Amino acid sequence: MWFIETVVLSCIITLGWTLMFSVPKRYILPCLLMTAFGFGLKTALVYQHIHLVVASFFGAMLASFLGVYFSKKYTLPPKALISPSVICMMPGIAAYKAMVSMVQIGYFGFSDELFSQMMVYLFEALFVTSGLVLGLSIPGLLFYRRRAIV
């Protein structure tokens, strides 16, 4: 039950971003499907004790493959569909905790525990963002390449 709730909440987030990006009404459902499958895969992998970075990579890659499929089906640029559907996978909590730790260092003074905590959250946010970027770029490299790989 929690899995369905999580996926529905991520789809609500995507609905808000599609409205902010002015995605036409008929393309909102494909964005929601991309979110449901991509975020659902990420959540399922994290539940199976796969590292968050790897799970985010595969979730973003699945959403991006679906975005390429829907963009060819509806003759749209893929970024118009992919961008709103992947925003819900951004590491907002880790980035927020890193910033809070940085502010605490400034307020309370330097301590090894706070610095260590800040660096853990900072690198978690950086690596999850990097995993998302790599997952988004792989379908583009496979389908929109102009020169041969070899």
mmCIF file of C-alpha atoms in Angstrom:
data_model
loop_
_atom_site.group_PDB
_atom_site.id
_atom_site.type_symbol
_atom_site.label_atom_id
_atom_site.label_comp_id
_atom_site.label_asym_id
_atom_site.label_seq_id
_atom_site.Cartn_x
_atom_site.Cartn_y
_atom_site.Cartn_z
ATOM 1 C CA MET A 1 0.000 0.000 0.000
ATOM 2 C CA TRP A 2 2.827 2.412 0.833
ATOM 3 C CA PHE A 3 4.308 1.791 -2.630
ATOM 4 C CA ILE A 4 1.128 2.908 -4.379
ATOM 5 C CA GLU A 5 0.865 5.961 -2.111
ATOM 6 C CA THR A 6 4.451 6.922 -2.897
ATOM 7 C CA VAL A 7 3.942 6.580 -6.644
ATOM 8 C CA VAL A 8 0.668 8.545 -6.538
ATOM 9 C CA LEU A 9 2.328 11.348 -4.561
ATOM 10 C CA SER A 10 5.185 11.489 -7.076
ATOM 11 C CA CYS A 11 2.614 11.710 -9.873
ATOM 12 C CA ILE A 12 0.966 14.633 -8.084
ATOM 13 C CA ILE A 13 4.357 16.368 -7.979
ATOM 14 C CA THR A 14 4.778 15.717 -11.701
ATOM 15 C CA LEU A 15 1.305 17.069 -12.389
ATOM 16 C CA GLY A 16 2.303 20.327 -10.733
ATOM 17 C CA TRP A 17 5.511 20.543 -12.745
ATOM 18 C CA THR A 18 3.732 19.800 -16.009
ATOM 19 C CA LEU A 19 1.412 22.688 -15.281
ATOM 20 C CA MET A 20 4.388 24.940 -14.502
ATOM 21 C CA PHE A 21 6.170 23.891 -17.723
ATOM 22 C CA SER A 22 2.954 24.507 -19.732
ATOM 23 C CA VAL A 23 2.829 20.979 -21.099
ATOM 24 C CA PRO A 24 -0.299 20.593 -23.288
ATOM 25 C CA LYS A 25 -3.164 18.684 -21.649
ATOM 26 C CA ARG A 26 -2.978 15.671 -23.941
ATOM 27 C CA TYR A 27 0.683 15.064 -22.998
ATOM 28 C CA ILE A 28 0.184 15.141 -19.232
ATOM 29 C CA LEU A 29 -0.815 11.460 -19.047
ATOM 30 C CA PRO A 30 2.432 10.254 -20.698
ATOM 31 C CA CYS A 31 4.395 12.387 -18.204
ATOM 32 C CA LEU A 32 2.485 10.804 -15.348
ATOM 33 C CA LEU A 33 3.131 7.325 -16.739
ATOM 34 C CA MET A 34 6.841 8.075 -17.047
ATOM 35 C CA THR A 35 6.868 9.248 -13.450
ATOM 36 C CA ALA A 36 4.945 6.223 -12.227
ATOM 37 C CA PHE A 37 7.293 3.767 -13.910
ATOM 38 C CA GLY A 38 10.555 5.629 -13.272
ATOM 39 C CA PHE A 39 9.880 6.613 -9.669
ATOM 40 C CA GLY A 40 8.240 3.250 -9.033
ATOM 41 C CA LEU A 41 11.361 1.436 -10.232
ATOM 42 C CA LYS A 42 13.568 3.662 -8.092
ATOM 43 C CA THR A 43 11.393 3.063 -5.021
ATOM 44 C CA ALA A 44 11.255 -0.700 -5.617
ATOM 45 C CA LEU A 45 15.040 -0.897 -5.995
ATOM 46 C CA VAL A 46 15.636 1.123 -2.825
ATOM 47 C CA TYR A 47 13.215 -1.201 -1.015
ATOM 48 C CA GLN A 48 15.302 -4.152 -2.263
ATOM 49 C CA HIS A 49 18.372 -2.545 -0.602
ATOM 50 C CA ILE A 50 19.949 -1.298 -3.837
ATOM 51 C CA HIS A 51 21.951 1.878 -3.248
ATOM 52 C CA LEU A 52 20.007 5.108 -3.792
ATOM 53 C CA VAL A 53 22.386 6.336 -6.510
ATOM 54 C CA VAL A 54 22.047 3.151 -8.567
ATOM 55 C CA ALA A 55 18.278 3.097 -8.064
ATOM 56 C CA SER A 56 17.991 6.726 -9.157
ATOM 57 C CA PHE A 57 20.115 5.969 -12.219
ATOM 58 C CA PHE A 58 17.874 3.112 -13.350
ATOM 59 C CA GLY A 59 14.678 5.005 -12.549
ATOM 60 C CA ALA A 60 15.815 8.012 -14.574
ATOM 61 C CA MET A 61 16.959 5.764 -17.413
ATOM 62 C CA LEU A 62 13.574 4.012 -17.568
ATOM 63 C CA ALA A 63 11.745 7.348 -17.530
ATOM 64 C CA SER A 64 14.042 8.636 -20.249
ATOM 65 C CA PHE A 65 13.489 5.580 -22.460
ATOM 66 C CA LEU A 66 9.741 6.036 -22.049
ATOM 67 C CA GLY A 67 10.189 9.731 -22.851
ATOM 68 C CA VAL A 68 11.949 8.886 -26.100
ATOM 69 C CA TYR A 69 9.149 6.462 -26.978
ATOM 70 C CA PHE A 70 6.389 8.964 -26.219
ATOM 71 C CA SER A 71 8.239 11.781 -27.979
ATOM 72 C CA LYS A 72 8.422 9.734 -31.182
ATOM 73 C CA LYS A 73 4.784 8.711 -30.814
ATOM 74 C CA TYR A 74 3.537 12.269 -30.283
ATOM 75 C CA THR A 75 6.286 14.053 -32.305
ATOM 76 C CA LEU A 76 7.446 16.160 -29.384
ATOM 77 C CA PRO A 77 10.924 17.007 -28.169
ATOM 78 C CA PRO A 78 11.790 14.407 -25.515
ATOM 79 C CA LYS A 79 12.930 16.998 -22.975
ATOM 80 C CA ALA A 80 9.412 18.432 -22.847
ATOM 81 C CA LEU A 81 8.185 15.124 -21.451
ATOM 82 C CA ILE A 82 11.215 13.937 -19.503
ATOM 83 C CA SER A 83 11.970 17.055 -17.457
ATOM 84 C CA PRO A 84 8.740 17.194 -15.414
ATOM 85 C CA SER A 85 8.743 13.447 -14.828
ATOM 86 C CA VAL A 86 12.212 13.248 -13.290
ATOM 87 C CA ILE A 87 12.055 16.245 -10.953
ATOM 88 C CA CYS A 88 10.449 14.159 -8.212
ATOM 89 C CA MET A 89 13.649 12.052 -8.051
ATOM 90 C CA MET A 90 15.877 15.001 -7.161
ATOM 91 C CA PRO A 91 17.679 14.647 -3.799
ATOM 92 C CA GLY A 92 16.070 17.586 -2.024
ATOM 93 C CA ILE A 93 16.276 16.197 1.515
ATOM 94 C CA ALA A 94 19.972 15.359 1.263
ATOM 95 C CA ALA A 95 20.780 18.802 -0.153
ATOM 96 C CA TYR A 96 18.689 20.463 2.560
ATOM 97 C CA LYS A 97 20.443 18.510 5.326
ATOM 98 C CA ALA A 98 23.831 19.432 3.850
ATOM 99 C CA MET A 99 22.877 23.108 3.916
ATOM 100 C CA VAL A 100 21.568 22.848 7.488
ATOM 101 C CA SER A 101 24.829 21.228 8.573
ATOM 102 C CA MET A 102 26.769 24.023 6.868
ATOM 103 C CA VAL A 103 24.720 26.652 8.677
ATOM 104 C CA GLN A 104 25.239 24.833 11.974
ATOM 105 C CA ILE A 105 28.992 24.890 11.393
ATOM 106 C CA GLY A 106 28.783 28.624 10.874
ATOM 107 C CA TYR A 107 26.615 29.116 13.959
ATOM 108 C CA PHE A 108 28.150 26.666 16.457
ATOM 109 C CA GLY A 109 31.699 26.625 15.104
ATOM 110 C CA PHE A 110 33.613 23.870 13.390
ATOM 111 C CA SER A 111 33.322 20.330 14.700
ATOM 112 C CA ASP A 112 34.340 17.068 13.114
ATOM 113 C CA GLU A 113 30.875 15.537 13.513
ATOM 114 C CA LEU A 114 29.075 18.406 11.791
ATOM 115 C CA PHE A 115 31.630 18.549 8.986
ATOM 116 C CA SER A 116 31.413 14.796 8.465
ATOM 117 C CA GLN A 117 27.608 14.947 8.439
ATOM 118 C CA MET A 118 27.671 17.830 5.967
ATOM 119 C CA MET A 119 30.022 15.996 3.605
ATOM 120 C CA VAL A 120 27.972 12.775 3.723
ATOM 121 C CA TYR A 121 24.783 14.610 2.758
ATOM 122 C CA LEU A 122 26.576 16.759 0.192
ATOM 123 C CA PHE A 123 28.116 13.799 -1.600
ATOM 124 C CA GLU A 124 24.850 11.867 -1.431
ATOM 125 C CA ALA A 125 23.074 14.761 -3.152
ATOM 126 C CA LEU A 126 25.851 15.129 -5.730
ATOM 127 C CA PHE A 127 25.984 11.437 -6.576
ATOM 128 C CA VAL A 128 22.199 11.061 -6.831
ATOM 129 C CA THR A 129 22.080 14.088 -9.132
ATOM 130 C CA SER A 130 24.921 12.607 -11.200
ATOM 131 C CA GLY A 131 23.068 9.297 -11.417
ATOM 132 C CA LEU A 132 19.977 11.116 -12.649
ATOM 133 C CA VAL A 133 21.962 12.997 -15.271
ATOM 134 C CA LEU A 134 23.637 9.823 -16.527
ATOM 135 C CA GLY A 135 20.333 7.961 -16.592
ATOM 136 C CA LEU A 136 18.746 10.766 -18.598
ATOM 137 C CA SER A 137 21.598 10.932 -21.100
ATOM 138 C CA ILE A 138 21.867 7.245 -22.041
ATOM 139 C CA PRO A 139 18.756 7.031 -24.295
ATOM 140 C CA GLY A 140 19.823 10.221 -26.039
ATOM 141 C CA LEU A 141 23.233 8.744 -26.710
ATOM 142 C CA LEU A 142 21.719 5.563 -28.100
ATOM 143 C CA PHE A 143 18.934 7.005 -30.255
ATOM 144 C CA TYR A 144 20.061 10.483 -31.276
ATOM 145 C CA ARG A 145 23.684 9.834 -32.110
ATOM 146 C CA ARG A 146 24.729 11.301 -35.469
ATOM 147 C CA ARG A 147 28.009 9.421 -35.899
ATOM 148 C CA ALA A 148 28.761 5.750 -35.541
ATOM 149 C CA ILE A 149 30.034 4.576 -32.169
ATOM 150 C CA VAL A 150 32.923 2.631 -33.706
#
